Short mmCIF file of C-alpha atoms and ligand atoms in Angstrom, two decimals:
data_model
loop_
_atom_site.label_atom_id
_atom_site.label_comp_id
_atom_site.label_asym_id
_atom_site.label_seq_id
_atom_site.Cartn_x
_atom_site.Cartn_y
_atom_site.Cartn_z
CA MET A 1 161.87 116.21 87.96
CA THR A 2 159.70 116.04 84.90
CA ALA A 3 156.05 115.31 85.34
CA ALA A 4 154.58 112.25 83.69
CA PRO A 5 152.37 113.25 80.73
CA LEU A 6 148.73 113.42 81.72
CA ALA A 7 147.60 111.65 78.61
CA THR A 8 149.32 110.19 75.62
CA VAL A 9 147.96 111.28 72.27
CA ASP A 10 145.40 108.89 70.87
CA ALA A 11 146.61 108.00 67.38
CA ALA A 12 143.12 107.02 66.31
CA THR A 13 141.62 110.45 66.96
CA ALA A 14 144.59 112.75 66.31
CA PRO A 15 144.31 114.63 63.02
CA ARG A 16 146.34 112.79 60.39
CA LYS A 17 148.99 114.58 58.39
CA PRO A 18 149.91 113.38 54.91
CA ARG A 19 152.69 110.84 55.03
CA LEU A 20 155.84 110.32 53.04
CA VAL A 21 158.41 107.55 52.91
CA MET A 22 161.96 108.65 52.09
CA LYS A 23 164.52 105.90 51.47
CA PHE A 24 168.27 106.57 51.40
CA GLY A 25 170.55 103.98 49.81
CA GLY A 26 174.12 103.08 50.76
CA THR A 27 176.01 105.91 49.06
CA SER A 28 173.46 108.41 50.38
CA VAL A 29 174.38 107.46 53.97
CA ARG A 30 177.99 106.46 53.39
CA ASP A 31 179.32 108.67 56.21
CA VAL A 32 178.04 111.07 58.84
CA ASP A 33 178.33 114.01 56.47
CA ARG A 34 176.08 112.33 53.91
CA ILE A 35 173.66 111.40 56.68
CA ARG A 36 173.48 115.07 57.74
CA HIS A 37 172.84 116.01 54.11
CA ALA A 38 170.02 113.45 53.87
CA ALA A 39 168.59 114.70 57.17
CA LEU A 40 168.25 118.18 55.65
CA LYS A 41 166.16 116.69 52.84
CA VAL A 42 163.96 115.05 55.44
CA ARG A 43 163.55 118.31 57.35
CA ARG A 44 162.44 120.03 54.16
CA GLU A 45 159.59 117.53 53.77
CA VAL A 46 158.70 117.78 57.47
CA GLU A 47 158.43 121.54 57.01
CA ARG A 48 156.09 120.93 54.09
CA GLY A 49 153.74 119.26 56.54
CA TYR A 50 154.47 115.56 56.17
CA ASP A 51 154.86 112.86 58.77
CA VAL A 52 157.96 111.16 57.42
CA ALA A 53 159.12 107.56 57.68
CA VAL A 54 162.78 107.50 56.67
CA VAL A 55 164.05 104.08 55.56
CA VAL A 56 167.81 103.66 55.54
CA SER A 57 170.29 101.23 54.02
CA ALA A 58 173.64 100.34 55.53
CA MET A 59 176.57 102.62 54.70
CA ALA A 60 178.00 101.89 51.23
CA GLY A 61 180.17 98.76 51.22
CA GLU A 62 179.12 97.77 54.74
CA THR A 63 176.81 94.89 53.78
CA ASN A 64 179.46 93.41 51.46
CA LYS A 65 181.95 93.53 54.31
CA LEU A 66 179.51 91.78 56.64
CA VAL A 67 178.77 89.07 54.05
CA ASP A 68 182.51 88.49 53.67
CA TRP A 69 182.91 88.08 57.40
CA VAL A 70 180.08 85.53 57.45
CA ARG A 71 181.75 83.47 54.73
CA GLU A 72 185.07 83.68 56.52
CA ALA A 73 183.72 82.70 59.94
CA ALA A 74 181.72 79.76 58.54
CA ALA A 75 184.80 78.21 56.87
CA ALA A 76 188.09 76.75 58.00
CA PRO A 77 190.89 79.33 58.38
CA GLY A 78 191.94 80.78 55.03
CA GLU A 79 188.79 79.58 53.24
CA ARG A 80 185.41 81.09 52.44
CA ALA A 81 182.22 79.08 52.90
CA ALA A 82 179.67 78.70 50.08
CA PHE A 83 177.05 77.38 52.53
CA TYR A 84 176.32 78.84 55.96
CA ASP A 85 173.58 79.05 58.58
CA ALA A 86 171.17 81.57 57.06
CA ARG A 87 169.82 82.62 60.47
CA GLU A 88 173.26 83.74 61.58
CA TYR A 89 173.93 85.34 58.19
CA ASP A 90 170.84 87.46 58.85
CA ALA A 91 171.92 88.24 62.42
CA VAL A 92 175.17 89.64 61.04
CA VAL A 93 174.15 91.41 57.83
CA ALA A 94 171.11 93.16 59.31
CA SER A 95 173.40 95.06 61.64
CA GLY A 96 174.57 97.56 58.99
CA GLU A 97 171.15 99.19 58.84
CA LEU A 98 170.91 99.44 62.63
CA VAL A 99 173.89 101.78 62.68
CA THR A 100 172.57 104.13 60.01
CA ALA A 101 169.08 104.21 61.54
CA GLY A 102 170.45 105.41 64.88
CA LEU A 103 172.79 107.91 63.24
CA MET A 104 170.02 109.32 61.06
CA ALA A 105 167.73 109.76 64.10
CA LEU A 106 170.53 111.64 65.88
CA ALA A 107 171.25 113.82 62.82
CA LEU A 108 167.55 114.69 62.57
CA GLN A 109 167.29 115.55 66.26
CA GLN A 110 170.36 117.73 65.90
CA ILE A 111 168.61 119.91 63.29
CA GLY A 112 165.42 120.12 65.29
CA VAL A 113 163.39 117.27 63.80
CA PRO A 114 162.03 115.00 66.53
CA ALA A 115 162.83 111.45 65.38
CA ARG A 116 163.13 107.95 66.76
CA SER A 117 164.86 104.94 65.18
CA TRP A 118 163.14 101.58 64.69
CA GLN A 119 164.74 98.21 64.07
CA GLY A 120 162.73 95.74 61.99
CA TRP A 121 161.51 93.73 64.98
CA GLN A 122 160.49 96.83 66.93
CA VAL A 123 157.95 98.01 64.36
CA PRO A 124 157.36 95.06 63.80
CA LEU A 125 157.78 94.26 60.14
CA VAL A 126 156.80 90.59 60.07
CA ALA A 127 158.54 88.48 57.43
CA ASN A 128 158.49 84.79 56.62
CA ALA A 129 161.26 82.40 57.61
CA ALA A 130 163.09 82.37 54.27
CA HIS A 131 166.26 83.78 55.86
CA GLY A 132 168.43 85.77 53.47
CA ALA A 133 165.56 86.38 51.04
CA ALA A 134 162.54 86.69 53.33
CA ARG A 135 159.21 88.01 52.10
CA ILE A 136 157.22 90.59 53.99
CA GLU A 137 153.99 89.21 55.45
CA ARG A 138 152.66 92.30 57.20
CA ILE A 139 153.67 95.51 58.92
CA GLU A 140 152.03 96.43 62.22
CA THR A 141 151.94 100.19 62.06
CA ALA A 142 150.09 101.02 65.30
CA ALA A 143 153.18 101.89 67.35
CA LEU A 144 154.64 104.03 64.56
CA GLU A 145 151.36 105.84 64.10
CA GLN A 146 151.13 106.52 67.82
CA LYS A 147 154.56 108.17 67.59
CA PHE A 148 153.53 110.18 64.53
CA ALA A 149 150.58 111.45 66.53
CA GLU A 150 153.01 112.50 69.26
CA GLY A 151 155.04 114.42 66.68
CA LEU A 152 157.90 111.95 66.29
CA HIS A 153 159.12 111.07 62.82
CA ALA A 154 160.36 107.54 62.22
CA VAL A 155 163.72 106.30 61.02
CA ILE A 156 163.44 102.64 60.05
CA ALA A 157 166.27 100.20 59.47
CA GLY A 158 165.64 98.86 55.96
CA PHE A 159 166.28 95.35 54.62
CA GLN A 160 164.98 93.53 57.69
CA GLY A 161 162.04 92.15 59.59
CA VAL A 162 161.27 89.60 62.24
CA SER A 163 160.60 85.96 61.35
CA PRO A 164 157.70 83.96 62.81
CA GLU A 165 160.12 82.48 65.33
CA GLY A 166 161.24 85.89 66.45
CA ARG A 167 164.59 86.05 64.70
CA VAL A 168 165.85 88.80 62.42
CA ALA A 169 165.20 88.01 58.75
CA THR A 170 166.65 90.00 55.84
CA LEU A 171 164.87 90.68 52.57
CA GLY A 172 167.60 89.89 50.00
CA ARG A 173 170.29 92.21 48.63
CA GLY A 174 168.91 95.61 47.75
CA GLY A 175 166.00 94.91 50.11
CA SER A 176 165.75 98.38 51.63
CA ASP A 177 163.87 99.43 48.50
CA THR A 178 161.29 96.77 49.33
CA SER A 179 161.10 97.88 52.97
CA ALA A 180 160.46 101.43 51.79
CA VAL A 181 157.65 100.54 49.39
CA ALA A 182 156.07 98.20 51.95
CA PHE A 183 156.03 100.98 54.56
CA ALA A 184 154.58 103.39 52.02
CA ALA A 185 151.76 100.94 51.32
CA ALA A 186 151.15 100.12 54.99
CA LEU A 187 151.16 103.76 56.10
CA GLY A 188 149.09 104.98 53.15
CA ALA A 189 151.91 107.37 52.19
CA GLU A 190 151.39 109.86 49.41
CA ARG A 191 154.67 108.83 47.77
CA CYS A 192 157.73 106.69 48.27
CA ASP A 193 160.88 108.66 47.42
CA ILE A 194 163.93 106.49 46.74
CA TYR A 195 167.10 108.59 47.06
CA THR A 196 170.14 107.05 45.38
CA ASP A 197 173.37 107.90 43.56
CA VAL A 198 171.78 108.46 40.15
CA ASP A 199 169.10 111.06 39.46
CA GLY A 200 166.51 108.62 38.16
CA VAL A 201 165.87 105.52 36.10
CA TYR A 202 167.78 105.60 32.81
CA THR A 203 167.35 103.82 29.49
CA THR A 204 170.27 101.66 30.63
CA ASP A 205 172.86 101.76 33.42
CA PRO A 206 174.46 105.18 32.93
CA ARG A 207 177.73 103.78 34.28
CA LEU A 208 178.00 101.55 31.23
CA GLU A 209 176.49 103.88 28.61
CA PRO A 210 177.11 107.56 29.38
CA ARG A 211 174.67 108.49 26.63
CA ALA A 212 171.80 106.84 28.48
CA ARG A 213 168.77 109.09 28.92
CA LYS A 214 166.86 109.69 32.13
CA LEU A 215 163.20 108.72 31.91
CA ASP A 216 160.61 111.11 33.37
CA ARG A 217 158.19 108.26 33.93
CA ILE A 218 158.25 104.50 33.61
CA SER A 219 155.41 102.02 34.01
CA TYR A 220 155.42 99.47 36.83
CA GLU A 221 155.45 96.67 34.24
CA GLU A 222 158.55 97.94 32.47
CA MET A 223 160.36 98.74 35.71
CA LEU A 224 159.57 95.26 36.98
CA GLU A 225 161.14 93.70 33.88
CA LEU A 226 164.17 96.01 33.95
CA ALA A 227 164.78 95.28 37.63
CA SER A 228 164.38 91.54 37.29
CA LEU A 229 166.67 91.55 34.24
CA GLY A 230 169.48 93.25 36.11
CA ALA A 231 168.84 97.01 36.57
CA LYS A 232 169.62 97.15 40.27
CA VAL A 233 168.40 100.71 40.74
CA LEU A 234 165.31 99.16 42.38
CA GLN A 235 164.99 95.71 43.93
CA THR A 236 162.54 93.62 41.87
CA ARG A 237 160.29 92.91 44.82
CA SER A 238 159.92 96.59 45.60
CA VAL A 239 158.45 97.13 42.13
CA GLU A 240 156.17 94.13 42.51
CA LEU A 241 154.83 95.57 45.76
CA ALA A 242 154.49 99.06 44.33
CA MET A 243 152.51 97.71 41.40
CA ARG A 244 150.23 95.62 43.60
CA HIS A 245 149.53 98.42 46.07
CA ARG A 246 149.72 101.25 43.50
CA VAL A 247 152.44 103.07 45.43
CA ARG A 248 153.85 106.02 43.48
CA VAL A 249 157.61 105.55 43.57
CA ASN A 250 159.96 108.41 42.79
CA VAL A 251 163.63 107.63 42.11
CA LEU A 252 165.82 110.66 42.90
CA SER A 253 169.40 111.72 43.49
CA SER A 254 170.42 112.45 47.05
CA PHE A 255 173.30 114.53 45.68
CA GLU A 256 171.41 117.08 43.62
CA ASP A 257 167.84 118.38 43.41
CA GLY A 258 165.81 117.31 40.40
CA PRO A 259 162.51 115.77 39.38
CA GLY A 260 163.78 112.15 39.23
CA THR A 261 161.78 109.37 37.62
CA LEU A 262 158.23 108.48 38.59
CA VAL A 263 157.35 104.77 38.51
CA CYS A 264 153.62 104.71 37.92
CA ALA A 265 150.70 103.05 36.14
CA GLU A 266 150.86 102.67 32.37
CA GLU A 267 147.80 104.92 31.96
CA GLU A 268 149.74 107.85 33.42
CA ILE A 269 152.30 107.75 30.64
CA MET A 270 151.45 109.71 27.53
CA GLU A 271 153.76 108.37 24.88
CA SER A 272 156.28 105.64 25.09
CA LYS A 273 158.84 104.19 22.73
CA VAL A 274 158.59 100.62 21.55
CA VAL A 275 161.68 99.81 23.61
CA SER A 276 162.15 101.75 26.85
CA GLY A 277 165.38 100.31 28.13
CA VAL A 278 168.23 97.84 27.97
CA ALA A 279 169.08 95.76 31.05
CA PHE A 280 171.90 93.33 31.60
CA GLN A 281 173.21 90.73 33.99
CA ARG A 282 176.97 90.44 33.83
CA ASP A 283 177.63 87.30 35.83
CA GLU A 284 175.68 84.48 34.26
CA ALA A 285 176.65 80.88 33.56
CA LYS A 286 175.38 78.34 31.04
CA VAL A 287 175.15 74.59 31.52
CA THR A 288 174.48 72.06 28.76
CA LEU A 289 173.60 68.45 29.41
CA LEU A 290 174.58 66.34 26.42
CA GLY A 291 172.76 63.23 25.31
CA VAL A 292 169.70 63.38 27.53
CA ALA A 293 166.85 60.98 26.71
CA ASP A 294 163.98 62.66 24.84
CA ARG A 295 161.08 61.29 26.89
CA PRO A 296 158.46 62.59 29.32
CA GLY A 297 159.79 63.30 32.80
CA VAL A 298 163.36 64.16 31.82
CA ALA A 299 163.02 67.90 32.34
CA ALA A 300 161.54 67.22 35.77
CA SER A 301 164.41 64.91 36.65
CA VAL A 302 166.89 67.69 35.77
CA PHE A 303 165.16 70.74 37.24
CA GLY A 304 163.65 69.03 40.31
CA PRO A 305 167.01 68.45 42.04
CA LEU A 306 168.22 71.91 40.97
CA ALA A 307 165.18 73.53 42.58
CA GLU A 308 165.70 71.52 45.75
CA ALA A 309 169.31 72.69 45.87
CA GLY A 310 168.11 76.30 45.63
CA VAL A 311 169.62 76.88 42.18
CA ASN A 312 167.72 79.60 40.35
CA VAL A 313 167.35 78.49 36.75
CA ASP A 314 166.66 81.23 34.25
CA MET A 315 166.61 80.49 30.49
CA ILE A 316 166.04 76.92 29.26
CA VAL A 317 166.36 75.46 25.76
CA GLN A 318 166.08 71.93 24.51
CA ASN A 319 167.13 70.85 21.04
CA ILE A 320 165.14 68.51 18.82
CA SER A 321 166.26 64.92 19.01
CA GLU A 322 167.40 62.75 16.14
CA ASP A 323 168.08 59.43 17.77
CA GLY A 324 165.97 59.74 20.90
CA LEU A 325 168.67 61.80 22.59
CA THR A 326 168.78 65.58 22.96
CA ASP A 327 170.88 68.36 24.51
CA MET A 328 169.42 70.54 27.22
CA THR A 329 170.84 73.98 28.04
CA PHE A 330 169.99 76.33 30.86
CA SER A 331 171.42 79.49 32.40
CA THR A 332 171.86 80.44 36.02
CA ALA A 333 173.74 83.04 38.08
CA ALA A 334 177.51 82.45 37.97
CA ASP A 335 177.43 82.22 41.78
CA ASP A 336 175.12 79.20 41.53
CA LEU A 337 177.19 77.33 38.93
CA GLU A 338 179.21 75.20 41.33
CA ARG A 339 176.10 74.13 43.18
CA ALA A 340 174.29 73.41 39.88
CA THR A 341 176.99 71.15 38.45
CA ALA A 342 177.53 69.32 41.75
CA THR A 343 173.77 68.74 42.02
CA LEU A 344 173.51 67.41 38.46
CA GLU A 345 176.51 65.11 38.85
CA ALA A 346 174.93 63.73 42.02
CA ALA A 347 171.65 63.12 40.17
CA ARG A 348 173.37 61.75 37.05
CA ALA A 349 172.18 58.17 37.44
CA GLY A 350 168.54 59.27 37.73
CA ILE A 351 168.72 61.71 34.81
CA GLY A 352 171.04 59.85 32.44
CA PHE A 353 173.27 62.15 30.36
CA ARG A 354 176.42 61.68 28.34
CA GLY A 355 178.27 64.79 29.40
CA LEU A 356 178.02 68.18 31.04
CA VAL A 357 179.51 71.36 29.58
CA ALA A 358 179.66 74.50 31.75
CA ASP A 359 180.38 78.00 30.45
CA ARG A 360 180.97 80.57 33.18
CA ASP A 361 181.77 83.48 30.88
CA VAL A 362 178.35 84.53 29.65
CA ALA A 363 176.14 87.56 30.24
CA LYS A 364 172.49 88.31 29.58
CA VAL A 365 171.28 91.38 27.73
CA SER A 366 167.60 92.28 27.47
CA ILE A 367 165.45 94.90 25.82
CA VAL A 368 162.22 95.92 27.53
CA GLY A 369 159.21 97.92 26.37
CA ILE A 370 155.43 97.78 26.58
CA GLY A 371 155.35 98.97 22.97
CA MET A 372 156.52 95.48 21.94
CA ARG A 373 153.00 94.19 22.57
CA SER A 374 151.79 95.98 19.47
CA HIS A 375 154.90 96.09 17.28
CA ALA A 376 156.29 93.24 15.23
CA GLY A 377 159.94 92.94 14.25
CA VAL A 378 161.48 94.14 17.51
CA ALA A 379 163.34 90.88 18.18
CA GLN A 380 164.56 90.83 14.59
CA LYS A 381 165.92 94.36 14.94
CA MET A 382 167.73 93.30 18.10
CA PHE A 383 169.32 90.26 16.46
CA ALA A 384 170.39 92.31 13.44
CA ALA A 385 172.02 94.95 15.66
CA LEU A 386 173.98 92.26 17.50
CA ALA A 387 174.93 90.51 14.27
CA ALA A 388 176.27 93.79 12.85
CA GLU A 389 178.72 93.89 15.77
CA GLY A 390 179.65 90.23 15.33
CA VAL A 391 178.05 89.22 18.64
CA ASN A 392 176.96 85.60 18.66
CA ILE A 393 173.70 84.74 20.47
CA LYS A 394 173.77 81.58 22.54
CA VAL A 395 170.25 81.44 23.99
CA ILE A 396 167.12 83.55 23.42
CA THR A 397 164.01 83.99 25.54
CA THR A 398 161.08 86.31 25.04
CA SER A 399 157.98 87.44 26.87
CA GLU A 400 155.27 89.92 25.98
CA ILE A 401 157.38 92.97 26.77
CA LYS A 402 160.99 91.77 26.66
CA VAL A 403 163.57 89.86 24.62
CA SER A 404 166.67 88.46 26.35
CA VAL A 405 169.79 86.94 24.85
CA LEU A 406 172.75 85.17 26.37
CA ILE A 407 176.11 86.18 24.90
CA ASP A 408 179.82 85.92 25.68
CA ARG A 409 180.60 88.22 28.60
CA LYS A 410 183.42 89.93 26.74
CA TYR A 411 180.86 91.43 24.34
CA LEU A 412 178.54 92.76 27.04
CA GLU A 413 179.43 96.47 26.82
CA LEU A 414 179.48 96.36 23.03
CA ALA A 415 176.07 94.67 22.91
CA VAL A 416 174.40 97.06 25.36
CA ARG A 417 175.67 100.11 23.46
CA ALA A 418 174.71 98.63 20.09
CA LEU A 419 171.15 97.97 21.27
CA HIS A 420 170.91 101.36 22.93
CA ASP A 421 171.83 102.89 19.57
CA ALA A 422 169.65 100.63 17.45
CA PHE A 423 166.54 101.53 19.43
CA GLU A 424 167.49 105.22 19.56
CA LEU A 425 167.39 105.42 23.33
CA HIS A 426 170.10 108.05 23.80
CA ALA A 427 169.45 111.69 24.60
CA ASP A 428 168.67 113.80 21.53
P1 LIG B 501 171.41 102.31 46.47
O1 LIG B 501 172.62 101.99 47.27
O2 LIG B 501 171.02 103.75 46.56
O3 LIG B 501 170.29 101.36 46.71
P2 LIG B 501 172.11 100.87 44.04
O4 LIG B 501 173.57 100.77 43.81
O5 LIG B 501 171.42 99.69 44.61
O6 LIG B 501 171.86 102.18 44.94
O7 LIG B 501 171.35 101.28 42.68
C1 LIG B 501 171.76 102.41 41.97
C2 LIG B 501 172.64 101.99 40.80
O8 LIG B 501 171.85 101.26 39.85
C3 LIG B 501 173.19 103.12 39.98
O9 LIG B 501 174.39 103.62 40.54
C4 LIG B 501 173.38 102.51 38.60
O10 LIG B 501 174.73 102.16 38.33
C5 LIG B 501 172.57 101.22 38.64
N1 LIG B 501 171.64 101.08 37.51
C6 LIG B 501 171.51 99.95 36.76
N2 LIG B 501 170.61 100.14 35.80
C7 LIG B 501 170.15 101.39 35.93
C8 LIG B 501 169.18 102.16 35.21
N3 LIG B 501 168.51 101.66 34.15
N4 LIG B 501 168.94 103.42 35.61
C9 LIG B 501 169.60 103.95 36.66
N5 LIG B 501 170.52 103.27 37.38
C10 LIG B 501 170.80 102.00 37.02
N1 LIG B 502 172.27 97.01 52.67
C1 LIG B 502 171.57 96.01 51.91
C2 LIG B 502 172.38 95.62 50.69
O1 LIG B 502 173.45 96.15 50.46
C3 LIG B 502 170.18 96.43 51.55
C4 LIG B 502 170.08 97.66 50.66
O2 LIG B 502 171.03 98.45 50.57
O3 LIG B 502 169.01 97.86 50.08
O4 LIG B 502 171.97 94.75 49.97
MG1 LIG B 503 169.95 99.39 46.04
#
């Protein structure tokens, strides 16, 4: 018989070790072997004196499989549903991370690291009710901290929290990055290490441009733009959170040791190029409404119903009108195209347009750099580089530190490489 402990450790008075969050993405936990390998990395940090919160993704491919099952189950036999109950979607897709959290805790115990797994609701990580793309409202860390004080490291299922009504809520695809940064902020961690299948943040996706160069450091602002413009190495919201809470994020390979890329404040970066990176979104779609009246309220009558239908509109252009009528073009994710056109057709009487043209074969390419704030001619250089390759630009948008263009999808690779060259981003 084991005796009951006389006293549990009081987390408030126990001496506090420095803390670290270590996040492992899908390929880094794709099987038990990889999980063991990741566990060794965790043990190394434990031996350096850290209390570690490990945040895990589902095994590679697992979340896609779960999403497929949801679409299959919500449709008639042989079909796949475009709309489904988001609460049940969350109940299903959150399960991938539960498996890896338990396996990681076991792998850690097996190599002598005391560890306990935590599902989102157990922590709890409290999210809002926007199922499928929930936002984190707060993390109650008291129970975790109590366990740290007792010498137990934490393995947390990423990508999930508990909604106000007590149901599991997921944080959007790629959301384990956001879980990791949120835990780093809530626990006051020294760093948030994001282990993935590349050894850092590159000037563009190294899978598309093998000459891409790894960046030693990148500012929060630039990383935020790159992520939101398609560089999926970090989920956009994770960068937003890191920037707001000044969490130092390190992107590293789980396959080899190396310094990775530090995402940090602009002031910590000595020199930077005018353009730091090229991002792209492959699966975009473009919709043009022909012959729309050029009068106040028209844009609202178009984009109001789209917003209500949950269609994310990205770039928007409106031509000048000659006879009181104009054409209005916008872009959206290819996945949203069907919903967008159905919504507009349904609202046609209220909007009033002559025709609707949809193009589902477009892609978006963007250049990003804080240096653009103080340099003129960057957009011009971009357009010239694309023109030299015969790539036609369909829509352009700019902000202080980025320029984006919509082009035919078949030119995507060509355009990314041309811009990478034009701005001399490759390794020397
Ligand atoms: P994880 O499963 O570890 O979260 P992801 O697949 O979500 O990994 O993100 C890593 C991938 O991001 C890389 O394999 C790479 O193809 C892609 N990627 C896109 N843009 C970049 C970039 N600029 N730098 C590094 N990786 C990038
Ligand atoms: N497993 C989830 C996804 O594939 C979350 C993540 O990996 O970050 O989107
Ligand atoms: Mg990811």
